[in-house]
Short mmCIF file of C-alpha atoms and ligand atoms in Angstrom, two decimals:
data_model
loop_
_atom_site.label_atom_id
_atom_site.label_comp_id
_atom_site.label_asym_id
_atom_site.label_seq_id
_atom_site.Cartn_x
_atom_site.Cartn_y
_atom_site.Cartn_z
CA MET A 28 -3.86 -8.57 -30.29
CA ASP A 29 -0.86 -6.49 -30.76
CA LEU A 30 0.93 -5.98 -27.33
CA ALA A 31 3.44 -3.02 -26.85
CA ILE A 32 6.09 -5.58 -25.29
CA GLU A 33 9.40 -3.55 -24.30
CA HIS A 34 12.64 -5.11 -23.44
CA ASP A 35 15.69 -3.94 -20.72
CA VAL A 36 13.63 -0.83 -19.67
CA ASP A 37 14.98 1.69 -17.18
CA LEU A 38 12.59 1.72 -14.35
CA ARG A 39 14.67 4.79 -12.64
CA GLY A 40 11.94 7.21 -13.55
CA LEU A 41 8.94 4.89 -12.97
CA ASN A 42 9.56 4.48 -9.07
CA THR A 43 9.29 7.59 -7.04
CA PHE A 44 12.30 6.83 -5.01
CA GLY A 45 14.13 7.25 -8.44
CA VAL A 46 16.60 4.19 -7.53
CA PRO A 47 18.08 2.41 -10.60
CA ALA A 48 16.31 -0.84 -11.54
CA ARG A 49 15.80 -2.47 -15.16
CA ALA A 50 12.92 -4.67 -16.35
CA ARG A 51 13.57 -7.53 -18.49
CA THR A 52 10.39 -7.33 -19.97
CA LEU A 53 7.59 -4.37 -19.64
CA VAL A 54 4.37 -4.21 -21.13
CA ARG A 55 2.08 -1.26 -20.92
CA VAL A 56 -1.56 -2.09 -20.35
CA GLY A 57 -4.27 0.45 -21.64
CA ASP A 58 -7.25 -1.34 -20.86
CA ALA A 59 -8.56 -5.07 -19.56
CA ARG A 60 -8.19 -6.49 -22.79
CA GLN A 61 -4.60 -5.95 -23.18
CA VAL A 62 -4.56 -7.25 -19.67
CA ARG A 63 -6.39 -10.49 -20.94
CA ALA A 64 -4.07 -10.64 -23.78
CA VAL A 65 -1.09 -10.96 -21.37
CA VAL A 66 -2.57 -13.56 -19.52
CA ASP A 67 -3.27 -15.44 -23.03
CA HIS A 68 0.18 -14.78 -24.39
CA PRO A 69 2.28 -18.01 -24.94
CA GLU A 70 5.32 -16.77 -22.81
CA LEU A 71 3.96 -13.76 -20.74
CA GLY A 72 1.07 -15.86 -19.56
CA ARG A 73 2.99 -17.99 -17.77
CA ALA A 74 5.68 -15.56 -16.35
CA PRO A 75 5.32 -14.05 -12.72
CA LYS A 76 3.96 -10.61 -13.09
CA LEU A 77 4.92 -7.27 -11.23
CA VAL A 78 2.06 -4.72 -11.47
CA LEU A 79 3.35 -0.96 -11.46
CA GLY A 80 1.06 1.89 -11.03
CA GLY A 81 2.90 5.06 -10.03
CA GLY A 82 5.80 3.51 -8.73
CA SER A 83 5.10 5.33 -5.28
CA ASN A 84 4.75 2.39 -2.99
CA LEU A 85 7.56 0.27 -3.96
CA LEU A 86 11.45 0.02 -3.44
CA PHE A 87 13.52 -1.82 -6.17
CA THR A 88 16.48 -3.05 -4.38
CA ARG A 89 17.28 -5.21 -7.17
CA ASP A 90 16.17 -5.51 -11.17
CA PRO A 91 13.14 -7.58 -10.93
CA ASP A 92 12.87 -10.86 -12.66
CA ALA A 93 8.70 -10.61 -13.07
CA VAL A 94 7.32 -9.52 -16.13
CA VAL A 95 6.44 -5.50 -15.44
CA LEU A 96 3.01 -4.77 -16.24
CA LYS A 97 2.78 -0.83 -16.33
CA VAL A 98 -1.05 -0.04 -15.86
CA GLU A 99 -2.10 3.20 -18.12
CA ILE A 100 -6.07 2.69 -18.00
CA ALA A 101 -7.50 6.21 -18.44
CA GLY A 102 -10.87 7.45 -17.92
CA LEU A 103 -12.91 9.68 -15.73
CA ARG A 104 -16.65 9.79 -15.33
CA VAL A 105 -19.79 10.08 -13.32
CA LEU A 106 -21.89 7.12 -12.91
CA HIS A 107 -24.68 7.94 -10.92
CA ASP A 108 -25.82 11.06 -9.12
CA ASP A 109 -29.02 11.40 -6.94
CA ALA A 110 -29.97 13.01 -3.68
CA GLN A 111 -28.01 10.48 -1.65
CA SER A 112 -24.67 9.96 -3.25
CA THR A 113 -22.60 10.46 -6.42
CA VAL A 114 -20.60 7.46 -7.69
CA ILE A 115 -17.70 8.27 -9.88
CA GLU A 116 -15.50 5.86 -11.76
CA ALA A 117 -11.95 6.10 -12.97
CA GLY A 118 -9.36 4.29 -14.85
CA ALA A 119 -6.71 2.80 -12.64
CA GLY A 120 -3.99 4.53 -14.41
CA VAL A 121 -5.40 7.91 -13.67
CA GLY A 122 -3.36 9.76 -11.00
CA TRP A 123 -4.90 9.64 -7.45
CA HIS A 124 -4.78 13.46 -7.11
CA GLU A 125 -5.89 13.91 -10.44
CA LEU A 126 -9.03 12.33 -9.71
CA VAL A 127 -9.49 13.97 -6.20
CA ARG A 128 -9.10 17.49 -8.24
CA TRP A 129 -11.29 16.32 -11.16
CA SER A 130 -14.24 15.45 -8.55
CA LEU A 131 -13.90 18.67 -6.87
CA GLU A 132 -14.14 20.22 -10.51
CA GLN A 133 -17.18 18.51 -11.01
CA GLY A 134 -18.78 20.00 -7.87
CA PHE A 135 -18.36 16.71 -5.86
CA GLY A 136 -16.70 17.13 -2.52
CA GLY A 137 -15.71 14.16 -0.55
CA LEU A 138 -12.18 12.76 -1.40
CA GLU A 139 -10.58 16.25 -0.31
CA ASN A 140 -8.99 14.55 2.75
CA LEU A 141 -6.77 12.40 0.35
CA ALA A 142 -5.33 15.35 -1.76
CA LEU A 143 -1.93 15.10 -3.03
CA ILE A 144 -1.11 11.53 -2.15
CA PRO A 145 1.17 10.26 -4.65
CA GLY A 146 0.65 7.18 -6.85
CA THR A 147 -2.49 5.95 -9.33
CA VAL A 148 -5.97 5.00 -8.67
CA GLY A 149 -5.08 1.39 -9.25
CA ALA A 150 -2.86 1.68 -6.28
CA ALA A 151 -5.13 3.44 -4.04
CA PRO A 152 -7.15 0.07 -3.18
CA VAL A 153 -4.05 -1.87 -2.56
CA GLN A 154 -2.62 -0.39 0.41
CA ASN A 155 -6.11 1.38 1.29
CA ILE A 156 -4.39 4.90 1.27
CA GLY A 157 -5.37 7.23 3.93
CA ALA A 158 -4.54 10.46 5.44
CA TYR A 159 -5.95 13.48 7.54
CA GLY A 160 -8.78 11.41 9.20
CA MET A 161 -9.96 9.51 5.85
CA GLU A 162 -9.15 6.08 4.31
CA LEU A 163 -10.06 5.30 0.84
CA ALA A 164 -11.92 2.32 2.17
CA GLU A 165 -15.07 4.89 3.59
CA ARG A 166 -15.65 5.93 -0.14
CA PHE A 167 -14.89 2.92 -1.70
CA GLU A 168 -17.59 1.47 -3.97
CA SER A 169 -16.44 -1.42 -6.09
CA LEU A 170 -13.50 -2.24 -8.32
CA ASP A 171 -13.03 -4.28 -11.65
CA LEU A 172 -9.97 -6.46 -11.91
CA VAL A 173 -8.31 -8.96 -14.43
CA ASP A 174 -7.31 -12.27 -12.47
CA LEU A 175 -3.55 -12.93 -13.99
CA THR A 176 -4.17 -17.01 -13.71
CA THR A 177 -7.52 -17.16 -15.42
CA GLY A 178 -7.82 -13.67 -17.60
CA ARG A 179 -11.25 -13.50 -16.10
CA ALA A 180 -12.64 -10.10 -15.25
CA VAL A 181 -14.00 -9.59 -11.81
CA THR A 182 -15.94 -7.14 -9.82
CA LEU A 183 -15.21 -7.03 -6.09
CA GLU A 184 -17.38 -5.05 -3.63
CA ARG A 185 -16.04 -3.23 -0.45
CA ALA A 186 -16.38 -6.38 1.91
CA ALA A 187 -14.56 -8.44 -0.57
CA CYS A 188 -11.47 -6.16 -0.38
CA ARG A 189 -10.92 -7.04 3.19
CA PHE A 190 -9.53 -3.32 3.67
CA GLY A 191 -7.34 -2.86 6.80
CA TYR A 192 -4.76 -0.21 7.88
CA ARG A 193 -2.81 0.36 4.84
CA ASP A 194 -3.85 -3.38 3.83
CA SER A 195 -6.02 -5.08 1.75
CA LEU A 196 -6.80 -8.27 -0.25
CA PHE A 197 -4.32 -7.18 -2.97
CA LYS A 198 -1.59 -7.10 -0.62
CA GLN A 199 -2.30 -10.32 1.03
CA ALA A 200 -4.18 -13.09 -0.87
CA LEU A 201 -4.09 -11.57 -4.20
CA ALA A 202 -0.60 -9.95 -4.11
CA GLY A 203 0.83 -9.95 -7.71
CA LYS A 204 -2.07 -12.23 -8.97
CA SER A 205 -4.45 -9.32 -10.33
CA VAL A 206 -4.79 -6.26 -12.07
CA ILE A 207 -7.33 -3.57 -10.92
CA THR A 208 -8.64 -1.87 -13.94
CA ARG A 209 -11.19 0.30 -12.86
CA VAL A 210 -12.38 1.87 -9.26
CA ARG A 211 -15.58 3.28 -8.39
CA LEU A 212 -16.20 5.69 -5.40
CA ARG A 213 -19.18 6.67 -3.44
CA LEU A 214 -19.14 10.29 -2.41
CA PRO A 215 -22.05 10.90 0.23
CA LYS A 216 -24.73 13.80 0.16
CA PRO A 217 -24.98 16.27 1.88
CA TRP A 218 -21.19 16.64 2.09
CA ARG A 219 -19.76 17.22 5.47
CA ALA A 220 -16.25 18.30 6.30
CA GLN A 221 -14.40 15.48 8.14
CA LEU A 222 -12.12 17.45 10.50
CA GLY A 223 -11.30 14.59 13.01
CA TYR A 224 -7.61 15.21 12.43
CA ALA A 225 -6.36 17.74 14.76
CA GLU A 226 -3.54 19.64 12.55
CA LEU A 227 -6.32 20.21 9.83
CA GLN A 228 -8.98 21.75 12.33
CA ARG A 229 -6.07 23.82 13.67
CA HIS A 230 -4.96 24.96 10.20
CA LEU A 231 -8.93 26.33 8.98
CA GLN A 232 -9.14 27.99 12.17
CA ARG A 233 -5.73 30.16 12.08
CA ALA A 234 -7.25 30.90 8.48
CA GLY A 235 -10.47 32.22 10.24
CA ILE A 236 -12.64 29.50 8.39
CA ASP A 237 -15.30 28.08 10.54
CA GLU A 238 -17.67 26.10 7.82
CA PRO A 239 -14.91 25.14 5.19
CA SER A 240 -16.03 24.33 1.82
CA PRO A 241 -14.43 21.27 -0.09
CA ARG A 242 -12.09 23.26 -1.53
CA GLU A 243 -10.90 24.93 1.48
CA VAL A 244 -10.39 21.53 3.22
CA PHE A 245 -8.42 20.43 -0.07
CA ASP A 246 -6.10 23.66 0.16
CA ALA A 247 -5.68 23.22 3.78
CA VAL A 248 -4.76 19.47 3.25
CA CYS A 249 -2.25 20.33 0.23
CA ALA A 250 -0.85 23.26 2.58
CA ILE A 251 -0.08 21.04 5.34
CA ARG A 252 1.30 17.94 3.38
CA ARG A 253 3.57 20.41 1.31
CA ALA A 254 4.70 21.92 4.64
CA LYS A 255 5.39 18.42 6.06
CA LEU A 256 6.40 15.93 3.53
CA PRO A 257 8.92 15.97 0.77
CA ASP A 258 7.59 16.34 -2.93
CA PRO A 259 8.86 12.90 -4.50
CA ALA A 260 9.11 15.07 -7.97
CA VAL A 261 11.81 17.13 -6.27
CA LEU A 262 13.24 14.71 -3.69
CA GLY A 263 12.79 10.83 -4.15
CA ASN A 264 10.78 8.81 -1.64
CA ALA A 265 7.63 6.80 -1.09
CA GLY A 266 5.82 8.63 1.52
CA SER A 267 5.89 6.83 4.90
CA PHE A 268 8.27 4.08 4.79
CA PHE A 269 6.93 2.48 8.04
CA LYS A 270 3.53 1.68 8.93
CA ASN A 271 2.34 3.03 12.63
CA PRO A 272 2.54 -0.06 14.81
CA VAL A 273 -0.90 -1.14 16.45
CA VAL A 274 -0.38 -2.70 19.92
CA ASN A 275 -2.76 -3.97 22.83
CA ARG A 276 -3.56 -1.64 25.77
CA THR A 277 -1.03 -3.44 27.99
CA ILE A 278 2.07 -3.17 25.74
CA ARG A 279 0.71 0.59 25.13
CA ASN A 280 0.73 1.36 28.79
CA GLU A 281 3.92 -0.36 29.84
CA ILE A 282 5.59 2.14 27.07
CA LEU A 283 3.70 4.93 28.27
CA GLU A 284 5.12 4.64 31.71
CA GLU A 285 8.53 4.62 30.53
CA PHE A 286 8.04 7.19 27.57
CA PRO A 287 5.41 9.52 29.14
CA GLU A 288 5.39 11.70 25.66
CA ILE A 289 4.70 8.97 23.32
CA VAL A 290 2.27 9.87 20.61
CA SER A 291 -0.69 6.97 20.53
CA TYR A 292 -4.15 7.14 19.24
CA PRO A 293 -6.92 4.79 20.53
CA LEU A 294 -8.62 2.47 18.11
CA GLU A 295 -12.09 1.47 18.12
CA ASP A 296 -11.42 -2.26 18.99
CA GLY A 297 -9.39 -1.07 22.12
CA SER A 298 -5.96 -1.20 20.77
CA TYR A 299 -3.51 1.64 20.10
CA LYS A 300 -1.72 3.15 16.89
CA LEU A 301 1.69 4.43 17.89
CA ALA A 302 3.15 7.09 16.12
CA ALA A 303 6.16 5.69 14.29
CA ALA A 304 7.64 9.04 13.52
CA TRP A 305 7.66 9.95 17.04
CA MET A 306 9.40 6.86 18.02
CA ILE A 307 12.10 7.20 15.17
CA ASP A 308 12.55 10.74 16.30
CA ALA A 309 12.86 9.98 19.62
CA CYS A 310 15.55 7.45 18.72
CA GLY A 311 17.83 10.34 17.02
CA CYS A 312 17.39 8.56 13.71
CA LYS A 313 16.37 11.98 11.82
CA GLY A 314 18.89 12.79 9.28
CA ARG A 315 20.84 9.34 9.74
CA SER A 316 22.08 8.08 6.22
CA VAL A 317 23.41 5.26 4.14
CA GLY A 318 25.00 6.39 1.26
CA ALA A 319 22.82 8.70 -0.38
CA ALA A 320 19.71 7.55 1.16
CA ALA A 321 18.78 9.54 4.52
CA VAL A 322 15.76 9.59 7.01
CA ASP A 323 14.04 12.71 6.10
CA ALA A 324 15.06 15.77 8.18
CA ARG A 325 11.21 17.16 8.47
CA HIS A 326 9.54 13.80 8.63
CA ALA A 327 10.92 10.93 10.36
CA LEU A 328 8.68 8.22 8.90
CA VAL A 329 9.68 9.36 5.11
CA LEU A 330 13.21 7.93 3.65
CA VAL A 331 14.53 9.89 0.83
CA ASN A 332 16.90 9.56 -1.96
CA ARG A 333 19.30 12.70 -1.72
CA GLY A 334 20.54 11.69 -5.30
CA GLY A 335 21.89 8.77 -6.67
CA ALA A 336 20.83 6.45 -3.77
CA ARG A 337 20.40 2.57 -4.55
CA GLY A 338 17.58 0.68 -3.37
CA GLU A 339 19.63 -1.54 -1.35
CA GLU A 340 21.10 1.67 0.57
CA VAL A 341 17.57 2.46 1.20
CA LEU A 342 16.77 -0.81 2.79
CA ARG A 343 19.79 -0.95 4.96
CA LEU A 344 18.82 2.31 6.38
CA ALA A 345 15.37 1.34 6.85
CA GLU A 346 16.88 -2.06 8.85
CA SER A 347 19.09 0.11 10.78
CA VAL A 348 15.90 2.21 11.83
CA ARG A 349 13.75 -0.54 12.33
CA GLU A 350 16.67 -2.12 14.73
CA ALA A 351 17.07 1.42 16.67
CA VAL A 352 13.06 1.28 17.56
CA ARG A 353 13.32 -2.41 18.21
CA GLU A 354 16.16 -1.81 21.04
CA ARG A 355 14.67 1.31 22.36
CA PHE A 356 10.82 0.52 22.66
CA GLY A 357 10.69 -3.31 21.89
CA ILE A 358 8.79 -2.58 18.90
CA GLU A 359 8.78 -4.11 15.52
CA LEU A 360 8.30 -1.57 12.67
CA GLU A 361 6.89 -2.74 9.15
CA TYR A 362 7.67 -1.65 5.88
CA GLU A 363 4.64 0.23 4.08
CA PRO A 364 6.14 0.11 0.59
CA VAL A 365 6.62 -3.35 -1.40
CA VAL A 366 10.30 -4.32 -1.39
CA VAL A 367 11.26 -5.79 -4.67
N1 EPU M 2 6.16 13.37 14.82
C1 EPU M 2 7.55 13.41 15.36
N2 EPU M 2 8.46 13.42 14.30
C2 EPU M 2 8.26 13.38 12.88
C3 EPU M 2 7.24 13.32 12.33
C4 EPU M 2 5.91 13.54 13.31
O1 EPU M 2 7.38 13.42 16.30
O2 EPU M 2 9.33 13.55 12.31
C5 EPU M 2 4.98 13.11 15.58
C6 EPU M 2 4.04 14.48 15.40
O3 EPU M 2 4.31 15.34 16.15
C7 EPU M 2 2.93 13.48 15.69
C8 EPU M 2 2.84 12.16 15.33
O4 EPU M 2 4.38 12.03 15.12
O5 EPU M 2 2.38 13.67 16.93
C9 EPU M 2 2.25 11.56 14.26
O6 EPU M 2 2.81 12.45 12.92
P1 EPU M 2 1.83 12.71 11.55
O7 EPU M 2 0.64 13.58 12.33
O8 EPU M 2 2.53 13.53 10.69
O9 EPU M 2 1.01 11.25 11.03
P2 EPU M 2 1.81 10.13 10.83
O10 EPU M 2 1.08 9.13 11.84
O11 EPU M 2 3.46 10.08 11.19
C10 EPU M 2 0.10 9.19 9.04
C11 EPU M 2 0.21 8.80 7.72
C12 EPU M 2 0.51 9.41 6.55
C13 EPU M 2 -0.70 10.70 6.76
C14 EPU M 2 -0.52 11.20 7.95
C15 EPU M 2 -1.91 12.37 8.05
C16 EPU M 2 1.14 6.26 8.21
C17 EPU M 2 2.17 5.59 8.13
N3 EPU M 2 1.30 7.44 7.93
O12 EPU M 2 1.46 9.89 9.13
O13 EPU M 2 0.63 8.90 5.39
O14 EPU M 2 -0.12 11.52 5.97
O15 EPU M 2 -0.91 10.30 9.14
O16 EPU M 2 -2.75 11.54 8.25
O17 EPU M 2 -0.09 5.90 8.69
C18 EPU M 2 1.63 7.64 3.63
O18 EPU M 2 1.07 6.65 4.02
O19 EPU M 2 2.82 7.63 2.85
C19 EPU M 2 1.72 8.84 4.46
C20 EPU M 2 2.46 9.94 4.24
#
């Protein structure tokens, strides 16, 4: 099979930070057969791989040594629709937001809280995307992948994917070892608005909407995101750069004693999620910069490229933020994007 193999490819337009990097070899894969052909290829088969979706969850600090697989698998369809639920399927290369919009246009609510999240459908399970009171895992049915060692196609159900907070099997044991090709989502019926996130509820109340439709929730989420988070198409960024740290009750109470205003959320297992944005803000890091990389002036979790930043500057900035939070709160922040 003919593969579209490109050499010395500029990756600046293929990562939402917009930092410079070049791929020695890049292959665009449009279906599972092409992924298998890469595995069977005499040279490409053995080389390490970097799987690239929308480039919205990684930071290039250097040129990757690995062969870059740019996933461009298309397709959107309704697989199943009955009184209990609707199952939809999307190719891994479809834009996540495009899928959310399309499902609404088909008349199926259920993904609206996850509107406007940058990146592709195939990247969504990798970090179990989440926002405004919903995580992908809650809607996830199954996915197809191609194993990059054996070339075999495999289907995984939800339990096998080991979803956690911004975490999954694909970030752990399967990191760099497979290409997700298709994802299926189950949208339950009857649709119910998920308004657990206080700001979303307030937004709808202010608009005088008591019983919102999926479209109204979608519009509210889009409005909140646009007001709070920089658009990567305008200002390079990868969304939250830091995860919200999860700590046990003892640590949370110790911190609370010293910093009574700290924002935290109780989790089901008795631990607490601390708002990293609040801690970064409290350290006075908003607006801090290294070269053209800066902590966003509106949302402290987001690092932005003000124009011409190099990935290594973004990383130095991230390290300095991490150090500030460590010194003040004794908490070690984790990065959300993959650093190459
Ligand atoms: N806050 C500050 N300063 C700031 C920003 C926020 O003090 O500059 C405070 C807010 O007032 C709030 C708290 O920090 O009390 C939490 O902020 P927010 O509600 O914006 O949510 P977050 O925890 O910072 C998470 C996700 C976002 C997601 C939002 C909404 C992570 C790492 N981030 O942010 O996800 O959109 O909740 O659900 O879990 C992403 O992953 O890329 C992302 C944007």
